[in-house]
Amino acid sequence: SGDSSVGSSGGGAKDGKIVMGFAQVGAESGWRTANTKDIQETAKEAGVDLKFSDAQQKQENQIKAIRSYIQQKVDVIAFSPVVESGWDTVLKEVQNAKIPVILTDRAVDSQDTSLYKTFLGSDFIEEGKKAGQWLVDQYKDSKDDVNIVQLEGTTGSAPANDRKSGFEEIVKADPKFHIIASQSGDFTRAKGKEVMEAFLKSNPDIDVLWAHNDDMGLGAIEAIEGAGKVPGKDIKIITADATHDGMQALADGKINFIVECNPLMGKQLMDLAKKVVNGEQVPQRVVTEETTFTQEQAKEVLPSRKY
Ligand code: GZL
């Protein structure tokens, strides 16, 4: 009949191509734009027909996009849930439409793990612990109190929840560490600057900033310099992600340590998508590879970084 959609998994698979609906969080950070670029490039390389939406960090927009992918009868739906909760209803609609789901980057707190085939992304608790451990090691010979402020990621998101709990688990084991302020900067540079300005106004003696991503850390650097203090010296800064701008600030001595969060998961996503569309078994959890960087290491690797 020449109609290649006949007999496919129901998707609009034109000429045998897999059709993927991807509902992205937004374009809030350098990490996110690197993640988006990688997904779009690897889809092309894998011959996957990618339908892509940007939810401007709003859950209702992601839910709308997922519903539109159901209507379009795509072969597979992938998305990075902006927050952990509130997904069961729409994921049940996808399940009823017999479309497999892959979670990327961020997790959902649904108890029913049959609602998705796999979760591909970083271990954010581990990332928080790495940040905390670096701090403990830095101050191991000091008896003085250490005052920490924390710029949390998007409220309710898996990276914010888990980076916070991983970090606090490590530093709270030592009574000299005090988290004197902690607030969301929504993963953006602008909000990170705004919240850090408020922290600086109400806390004259901040020793350390732990920012859940580079972008908030970079905004905080502007606030710290605006307050006449030296970032990386007067206030030590730890961030997560290791995007180009963060790594540049690390090499320049304005950030002291970065815990990498690898956005380049597109190739793994496309391989997993082909498997789930073909009904093959895939692991329930795939953890992305990533490391950490000191100022010296940043200087070395900057020229070869992809993002
Ligand atoms: C982490 C990702 C976070 C990044 C932020 O995997 O969800 O969202 O750390 C991004 O930069 O906004």
mmCIF file of C-alpha atoms and ligand atoms in Angstrom:
data_model
loop_
_atom_site.group_PDB
_atom_site.id
_atom_site.type_symbol
_atom_site.label_atom_id
_atom_site.label_comp_id
_atom_site.label_asym_id
_atom_site.label_seq_id
_atom_site.Cartn_x
_atom_site.Cartn_y
_atom_site.Cartn_z
ATOM 1 C CA SER A 1 0.000 0.000 0.000
ATOM 2 C CA GLY A 2 3.064 2.208 0.297
ATOM 3 C CA ASP A 3 1.619 3.678 3.491
ATOM 4 C CA SER A 4 4.529 3.100 5.864
ATOM 5 C CA SER A 5 2.451 4.029 8.913
ATOM 6 C CA VAL A 6 0.479 0.793 8.496
ATOM 7 C CA GLY A 7 1.690 -1.755 11.083
ATOM 8 C CA SER A 8 4.016 0.764 12.804
ATOM 9 C CA SER A 9 3.645 1.181 16.571
ATOM 10 C CA GLY A 10 0.788 3.584 15.813
ATOM 11 C CA GLY A 11 3.090 6.586 15.427
ATOM 12 C CA GLY A 12 3.213 8.677 12.314
ATOM 13 C CA ALA A 13 6.437 6.796 11.492
ATOM 14 C CA LYS A 14 7.055 8.126 7.983
ATOM 15 C CA ASP A 15 9.308 5.917 5.851
ATOM 16 C CA GLY A 16 10.146 3.810 8.935
ATOM 17 C CA LYS A 17 11.457 6.822 10.892
ATOM 18 C CA ILE A 18 10.676 6.900 14.617
ATOM 19 C CA VAL A 19 8.669 9.978 15.599
ATOM 20 C CA MET A 20 9.662 11.339 19.042
ATOM 21 C CA GLY A 21 7.755 14.022 20.908
ATOM 22 C CA PHE A 22 10.136 15.810 23.304
ATOM 23 C CA ALA A 23 8.742 18.228 25.931
ATOM 24 C CA GLN A 24 11.713 20.308 27.161
ATOM 25 C CA VAL A 25 11.691 22.322 30.414
ATOM 26 C CA GLY A 26 12.632 25.666 28.865
ATOM 27 C CA ALA A 27 15.808 27.604 28.026
ATOM 28 C CA GLU A 28 16.570 28.829 31.555
ATOM 29 C CA SER A 29 20.272 28.006 31.714
ATOM 30 C CA GLY A 30 23.427 27.247 29.770
ATOM 31 C CA TRP A 31 22.962 23.620 30.752
ATOM 32 C CA ARG A 32 19.472 23.523 29.264
ATOM 33 C CA THR A 33 20.483 25.043 25.953
ATOM 34 C CA ALA A 34 23.400 22.578 25.685
ATOM 35 C CA ASN A 35 20.977 19.729 26.470
ATOM 36 C CA THR A 36 18.505 20.924 23.818
ATOM 37 C CA LYS A 37 21.199 21.333 21.156
ATOM 38 C CA ASP A 38 22.512 17.825 21.855
ATOM 39 C CA ILE A 39 19.025 16.257 21.646
ATOM 40 C CA GLN A 40 18.276 18.012 18.344
ATOM 41 C CA GLU A 41 21.658 17.061 16.825
ATOM 42 C CA THR A 42 21.555 13.424 17.935
ATOM 43 C CA ALA A 43 17.970 13.029 16.717
ATOM 44 C CA LYS A 44 19.102 14.108 13.256
ATOM 45 C CA GLU A 45 22.119 11.755 13.380
ATOM 46 C CA ALA A 46 19.876 8.863 14.508
ATOM 47 C CA GLY A 47 17.250 9.519 11.820
ATOM 48 C CA VAL A 48 14.627 10.238 14.493
ATOM 49 C CA ASP A 49 11.850 12.644 13.485
ATOM 50 C CA LEU A 50 11.888 15.004 16.498
ATOM 51 C CA LYS A 51 8.918 17.123 17.528
ATOM 52 C CA PHE A 52 10.228 19.576 20.141
ATOM 53 C CA SER A 53 8.524 21.977 22.576
ATOM 54 C CA ASP A 54 9.878 24.522 25.102
ATOM 55 C CA ALA A 55 7.628 24.895 28.171
ATOM 56 C CA GLN A 56 9.230 28.096 29.533
ATOM 57 C CA GLN A 57 9.647 26.230 32.849
ATOM 58 C CA LYS A 58 5.862 25.809 33.247
ATOM 59 C CA GLN A 59 4.430 22.372 34.078
ATOM 60 C CA GLU A 60 1.090 23.137 32.417
ATOM 61 C CA ASN A 61 2.924 23.808 29.132
ATOM 62 C CA GLN A 62 4.749 20.492 29.346
ATOM 63 C CA ILE A 63 1.445 18.710 30.006
ATOM 64 C CA LYS A 64 -0.110 20.490 26.994
ATOM 65 C CA ALA A 65 2.830 19.439 24.810
ATOM 66 C CA ILE A 66 2.557 15.815 25.964
ATOM 67 C CA ARG A 67 -1.183 15.825 25.159
ATOM 68 C CA SER A 68 -0.440 17.196 21.697
ATOM 69 C CA TYR A 69 2.061 14.381 21.121
ATOM 70 C CA ILE A 70 -0.685 11.874 22.059
ATOM 71 C CA GLN A 71 -2.959 13.503 19.462
ATOM 72 C CA GLN A 72 -0.180 13.314 16.873
ATOM 73 C CA LYS A 73 0.230 9.599 17.684
ATOM 74 C CA VAL A 74 4.019 9.862 18.030
ATOM 75 C CA ASP A 75 5.958 6.624 18.555
ATOM 76 C CA VAL A 76 7.647 7.684 21.799
ATOM 77 C CA ILE A 77 7.427 10.616 24.227
ATOM 78 C CA ALA A 78 10.460 11.887 26.148
ATOM 79 C CA PHE A 79 10.562 14.797 28.601
ATOM 80 C CA SER A 80 12.445 16.372 31.488
ATOM 81 C CA PRO A 81 9.795 16.997 34.199
ATOM 82 C CA VAL A 82 10.218 20.583 35.409
ATOM 83 C CA VAL A 83 9.006 19.505 38.888
ATOM 84 C CA GLU A 84 8.724 16.039 40.465
ATOM 85 C CA SER A 85 4.986 15.970 41.225
ATOM 86 C CA GLY A 86 1.701 16.185 39.286
ATOM 87 C CA TRP A 87 2.412 13.846 36.356
ATOM 88 C CA ASP A 88 0.295 10.748 37.058
ATOM 89 C CA THR A 89 -2.830 11.902 35.196
ATOM 90 C CA VAL A 90 -1.138 12.829 31.922
ATOM 91 C CA LEU A 91 1.218 9.828 32.081
ATOM 92 C CA LYS A 92 -1.830 7.539 32.431
ATOM 93 C CA GLU A 93 -3.305 9.198 29.318
ATOM 94 C CA VAL A 94 -0.063 8.424 27.466
ATOM 95 C CA GLN A 95 -0.122 4.836 28.769
ATOM 96 C CA ASN A 96 -3.737 4.413 27.568
ATOM 97 C CA ALA A 97 -2.601 5.677 24.154
ATOM 98 C CA LYS A 98 0.039 2.899 24.208
ATOM 99 C CA ILE A 99 2.917 5.348 23.683
ATOM 100 C CA PRO A 100 6.135 4.538 25.631
ATOM 101 C CA VAL A 101 7.629 7.321 27.804
ATOM 102 C CA ILE A 102 11.284 8.032 28.558
ATOM 103 C CA LEU A 103 12.195 10.450 31.388
ATOM 104 C CA THR A 104 15.387 12.431 30.754
ATOM 105 C CA ASP A 105 17.408 14.617 33.130
ATOM 106 C CA ARG A 106 14.836 15.039 35.903
ATOM 107 C CA ALA A 107 12.656 12.467 37.722
ATOM 108 C CA VAL A 108 8.967 12.299 38.702
ATOM 109 C CA ASP A 109 7.713 11.174 42.128
ATOM 110 C CA SER A 110 4.965 8.926 40.672
ATOM 111 C CA GLN A 111 4.749 5.680 42.668
ATOM 112 C CA ASP A 112 3.674 3.811 39.528
ATOM 113 C CA THR A 113 6.945 3.201 37.687
ATOM 114 C CA SER A 114 5.061 1.426 34.872
ATOM 115 C CA LEU A 115 4.195 4.948 33.650
ATOM 116 C CA TYR A 116 7.634 5.268 32.035
ATOM 117 C CA LYS A 117 10.082 2.827 30.485
ATOM 118 C CA THR A 118 13.295 4.340 31.874
ATOM 119 C CA PHE A 119 14.810 7.423 33.580
ATOM 120 C CA LEU A 120 18.020 8.661 31.949
ATOM 121 C CA GLY A 121 19.893 11.338 33.880
ATOM 122 C CA SER A 122 22.321 12.302 36.630
ATOM 123 C CA ASP A 123 22.307 11.277 40.275
ATOM 124 C CA PHE A 124 21.648 14.687 41.842
ATOM 125 C CA ILE A 125 22.068 13.440 45.423
ATOM 126 C CA GLU A 126 25.570 12.315 44.457
ATOM 127 C CA GLU A 127 26.220 15.750 42.950
ATOM 128 C CA GLY A 128 25.167 17.455 46.193
ATOM 129 C CA LYS A 129 27.375 15.122 48.199
ATOM 130 C CA LYS A 130 30.402 15.868 45.971
ATOM 131 C CA ALA A 131 29.892 19.600 46.594
ATOM 132 C CA GLY A 132 29.587 19.046 50.351
ATOM 133 C CA GLN A 133 32.613 16.756 50.477
ATOM 134 C CA TRP A 134 34.805 19.343 48.730
ATOM 135 C CA LEU A 135 33.797 21.908 51.360
ATOM 136 C CA VAL A 136 34.466 19.509 54.278
ATOM 137 C CA ASP A 137 37.901 18.759 52.820
ATOM 138 C CA GLN A 138 38.675 22.477 52.347
ATOM 139 C CA TYR A 139 37.972 23.279 55.998
ATOM 140 C CA LYS A 140 39.216 20.065 57.614
ATOM 141 C CA ASP A 141 42.012 21.848 59.528
ATOM 142 C CA SER A 142 39.889 24.848 60.552
ATOM 143 C CA LYS A 143 38.062 25.190 63.871
ATOM 144 C CA ASP A 144 36.196 28.392 62.922
ATOM 145 C CA ASP A 145 32.505 28.519 62.113
ATOM 146 C CA VAL A 146 31.732 28.470 58.366
ATOM 147 C CA ASN A 147 28.656 30.412 57.235
ATOM 148 C CA ILE A 148 27.072 29.007 54.071
ATOM 149 C CA VAL A 149 24.311 30.414 51.857
ATOM 150 C CA GLN A 150 22.546 28.155 49.341
ATOM 151 C CA LEU A 151 20.941 29.146 46.029
ATOM 152 C CA GLU A 152 18.466 26.332 45.362
ATOM 153 C CA GLY A 153 17.245 25.330 41.929
ATOM 154 C CA THR A 154 13.617 25.457 40.792
ATOM 155 C CA THR A 155 11.312 24.753 43.747
ATOM 156 C CA GLY A 156 9.984 21.193 43.594
ATOM 157 C CA SER A 157 12.422 20.040 40.916
ATOM 158 C CA ALA A 158 14.419 16.838 41.386
ATOM 159 C CA PRO A 159 17.829 18.571 40.996
ATOM 160 C CA ALA A 160 16.927 21.186 43.619
ATOM 161 C CA ASN A 161 15.529 18.652 46.094
ATOM 162 C CA ASP A 162 18.355 16.165 45.679
ATOM 163 C CA ARG A 163 21.332 18.544 45.408
ATOM 164 C CA LYS A 164 20.080 20.175 48.619
ATOM 165 C CA SER A 165 19.676 16.888 50.495
ATOM 166 C CA GLY A 166 23.006 15.465 49.262
ATOM 167 C CA PHE A 167 24.912 18.633 50.205
ATOM 168 C CA GLU A 168 23.231 19.053 53.592
ATOM 169 C CA GLU A 169 23.755 15.394 54.517
ATOM 170 C CA ILE A 170 27.517 15.888 54.205
ATOM 171 C CA VAL A 171 27.963 19.352 55.766
ATOM 172 C CA LYS A 172 25.494 18.854 58.626
ATOM 173 C CA ALA A 173 27.722 16.043 59.914
ATOM 174 C CA ASP A 174 30.196 18.765 61.062
ATOM 175 C CA PRO A 175 28.858 21.404 63.519
ATOM 176 C CA LYS A 176 31.213 24.129 62.292
ATOM 177 C CA PHE A 177 29.148 24.443 59.077
ATOM 178 C CA HIS A 178 26.067 26.673 59.298
ATOM 179 C CA ILE A 179 23.624 27.103 56.415
ATOM 180 C CA ILE A 180 22.512 30.604 57.388
ATOM 181 C CA ALA A 181 20.258 31.199 54.354
ATOM 182 C CA SER A 182 18.769 29.046 51.587
ATOM 183 C CA GLN A 183 16.379 30.140 48.833
ATOM 184 C CA SER A 184 15.435 29.281 45.243
ATOM 185 C CA GLY A 185 17.009 31.238 42.395
ATOM 186 C CA ASP A 186 15.017 29.155 39.882
ATOM 187 C CA PHE A 187 18.211 28.082 38.038
ATOM 188 C CA THR A 188 18.508 31.497 36.350
ATOM 189 C CA ARG A 189 21.330 34.078 36.406
ATOM 190 C CA ALA A 190 18.929 36.986 37.045
ATOM 191 C CA LYS A 191 17.187 35.374 40.005
ATOM 192 C CA GLY A 192 20.495 34.113 41.402
ATOM 193 C CA LYS A 193 21.823 37.694 41.421
ATOM 194 C CA GLU A 194 18.638 39.044 43.034
ATOM 195 C CA VAL A 195 18.591 36.457 45.835
ATOM 196 C CA MET A 196 22.340 36.795 46.477
ATOM 197 C CA GLU A 197 21.911 40.578 46.825
ATOM 198 C CA ALA A 198 19.306 39.898 49.504
ATOM 199 C CA PHE A 199 21.574 37.362 51.219
ATOM 200 C CA LEU A 200 24.441 39.887 51.269
ATOM 201 C CA LYS A 201 22.221 42.608 52.746
ATOM 202 C CA SER A 202 21.043 40.438 55.663
ATOM 203 C CA ASN A 203 24.243 38.426 56.258
ATOM 204 C CA PRO A 204 27.493 40.471 56.517
ATOM 205 C CA ASP A 205 29.674 37.406 57.156
ATOM 206 C CA ILE A 206 29.033 34.864 54.402
ATOM 207 C CA ASP A 207 31.984 32.489 53.880
ATOM 208 C CA VAL A 208 30.611 30.110 51.217
ATOM 209 C CA LEU A 209 27.955 30.017 48.480
ATOM 210 C CA TRP A 210 26.631 26.667 47.184
ATOM 211 C CA ALA A 211 24.601 27.374 44.019
ATOM 212 C CA HIS A 212 22.686 24.481 42.421
ATOM 213 C CA ASN A 213 23.808 25.597 38.963
ATOM 214 C CA ASP A 214 26.444 27.778 37.245
ATOM 215 C CA ASP A 215 23.905 30.342 36.055
ATOM 216 C CA MET A 216 22.770 31.247 39.581
ATOM 217 C CA GLY A 217 26.428 31.237 40.662
ATOM 218 C CA LEU A 218 27.322 33.669 37.868
ATOM 219 C CA GLY A 219 24.458 35.958 38.886
ATOM 220 C CA ALA A 220 25.658 35.751 42.475
ATOM 221 C CA ILE A 221 29.185 36.764 41.384
ATOM 222 C CA GLU A 222 27.732 40.002 39.988
ATOM 223 C CA ALA A 223 26.011 40.625 43.339
ATOM 224 C CA ILE A 224 29.165 39.833 45.336
ATOM 225 C CA GLU A 225 31.288 42.183 43.215
ATOM 226 C CA GLY A 226 28.543 44.801 43.468
ATOM 227 C CA ALA A 227 28.896 44.542 47.257
ATOM 228 C CA GLY A 228 32.641 45.234 46.959
ATOM 229 C CA LYS A 229 33.666 41.651 47.844
ATOM 230 C CA VAL A 230 35.920 39.287 45.893
ATOM 231 C CA PRO A 231 34.172 36.098 44.633
ATOM 232 C CA GLY A 232 36.333 33.002 45.070
ATOM 233 C CA LYS A 233 38.294 34.688 47.876
ATOM 234 C CA ASP A 234 36.051 36.607 50.336
ATOM 235 C CA ILE A 235 33.235 34.183 49.494
ATOM 236 C CA LYS A 236 34.109 30.695 48.252
ATOM 237 C CA ILE A 237 31.722 29.497 45.525
ATOM 238 C CA ILE A 238 30.696 25.956 44.577
ATOM 239 C CA THR A 239 28.305 25.354 41.680
ATOM 240 C CA ALA A 240 26.888 22.442 39.654
ATOM 241 C CA ASP A 241 26.771 21.907 35.851
ATOM 242 C CA ALA A 242 30.249 22.857 34.432
ATOM 243 C CA THR A 243 28.915 24.815 31.449
ATOM 244 C CA HIS A 244 31.333 27.014 29.526
ATOM 245 C CA ASP A 245 30.629 30.237 31.433
ATOM 246 C CA GLY A 246 30.889 28.434 34.770
ATOM 247 C CA MET A 247 34.154 26.782 33.801
ATOM 248 C CA GLN A 248 35.525 30.136 32.610
ATOM 249 C CA ALA A 249 34.688 31.714 35.990
ATOM 250 C CA LEU A 250 36.316 28.692 37.684
ATOM 251 C CA ALA A 251 39.485 29.123 35.591
ATOM 252 C CA ASP A 252 39.407 32.853 36.431
ATOM 253 C CA GLY A 253 39.298 32.082 40.158
ATOM 254 C CA LYS A 254 35.805 33.506 40.776
ATOM 255 C CA ILE A 255 34.365 30.021 41.428
ATOM 256 C CA ASN A 256 36.295 27.493 43.528
ATOM 257 C CA PHE A 257 34.806 24.095 42.574
ATOM 258 C CA ILE A 258 32.251 22.798 40.071
ATOM 259 C CA VAL A 259 30.369 19.509 40.179
ATOM 260 C CA GLU A 260 29.686 18.487 36.587
ATOM 261 C CA CYS A 261 26.145 17.653 35.458
ATOM 262 C CA ASN A 262 26.392 16.178 31.977
ATOM 263 C CA PRO A 263 23.746 17.525 29.543
ATOM 264 C CA LEU A 264 24.984 15.426 26.599
ATOM 265 C CA MET A 265 22.538 12.511 26.898
ATOM 266 C CA GLY A 266 21.018 12.731 23.396
ATOM 267 C CA LYS A 267 22.815 9.695 21.937
ATOM 268 C CA GLN A 268 21.720 7.500 24.875
ATOM 269 C CA LEU A 269 18.171 8.874 24.522
ATOM 270 C CA MET A 270 17.923 8.001 20.832
ATOM 271 C CA ASP A 271 19.324 4.481 21.416
ATOM 272 C CA LEU A 272 16.831 3.909 24.258
ATOM 273 C CA ALA A 273 13.966 5.289 22.124
ATOM 274 C CA LYS A 274 14.673 2.831 19.299
ATOM 275 C CA LYS A 275 14.720 -0.017 21.809
ATOM 276 C CA VAL A 276 11.445 0.896 23.543
ATOM 277 C CA VAL A 277 9.648 1.494 20.220
ATOM 278 C CA ASN A 278 10.791 -1.976 19.130
ATOM 279 C CA GLY A 279 9.426 -3.392 22.396
ATOM 280 C CA GLU A 280 12.879 -4.309 23.703
ATOM 281 C CA GLN A 281 13.639 -4.351 27.446
ATOM 282 C CA VAL A 282 15.627 -1.349 28.752
ATOM 283 C CA PRO A 283 17.061 -0.663 32.239
ATOM 284 C CA GLN A 284 14.632 1.207 34.551
ATOM 285 C CA ARG A 285 17.452 3.677 35.351
ATOM 286 C CA VAL A 286 20.421 4.902 33.266
ATOM 287 C CA VAL A 287 22.836 7.207 35.140
ATOM 288 C CA THR A 288 24.876 9.700 33.090
ATOM 289 C CA GLU A 289 28.677 9.849 33.455
ATOM 290 C CA GLU A 290 30.089 13.024 35.026
ATOM 291 C CA THR A 291 32.942 14.328 37.187
ATOM 292 C CA THR A 292 34.113 17.427 39.150
ATOM 293 C CA PHE A 293 36.490 20.292 38.393
ATOM 294 C CA THR A 294 38.987 22.377 40.396
ATOM 295 C CA GLN A 295 40.357 25.710 39.132
ATOM 296 C CA GLU A 296 43.488 24.009 37.763
ATOM 297 C CA GLN A 297 41.484 21.315 35.968
ATOM 298 C CA ALA A 298 39.192 23.951 34.430
ATOM 299 C CA LYS A 299 42.158 25.758 32.876
ATOM 300 C CA GLU A 300 43.304 22.460 31.332
ATOM 301 C CA VAL A 301 39.996 21.246 29.883
ATOM 302 C CA LEU A 302 38.354 24.547 28.839
ATOM 303 C CA PRO A 303 39.759 24.534 25.275
ATOM 304 C CA SER A 304 38.309 21.070 24.580
ATOM 305 C CA ARG A 305 34.869 21.424 26.208
ATOM 306 C CA LYS A 306 31.885 20.894 23.857
ATOM 307 C CA TYR A 307 29.595 23.295 25.782
HETATM 308 C C1 GZL B 1 20.109 19.179 35.904
HETATM 309 C C2 GZL B 1 19.160 20.090 35.192
HETATM 310 C C3 GZL B 1 19.258 21.460 35.776
HETATM 311 C C4 GZL B 1 20.631 22.088 35.570
HETATM 312 C C5 GZL B 1 20.237 23.512 35.456
HETATM 313 O O1 GZL B 1 20.135 17.953 35.266
HETATM 314 O O2 GZL B 1 17.825 19.649 35.332
HETATM 315 O O3 GZL B 1 18.312 22.292 35.121
HETATM 316 O O4 GZL B 1 21.505 21.859 36.632
HETATM 317 C C6 GZL B 1 19.029 23.389 34.536
HETATM 318 O O5 GZL B 1 21.216 24.341 34.894
HETATM 319 O O6 GZL B 1 18.290 24.546 34.533
#
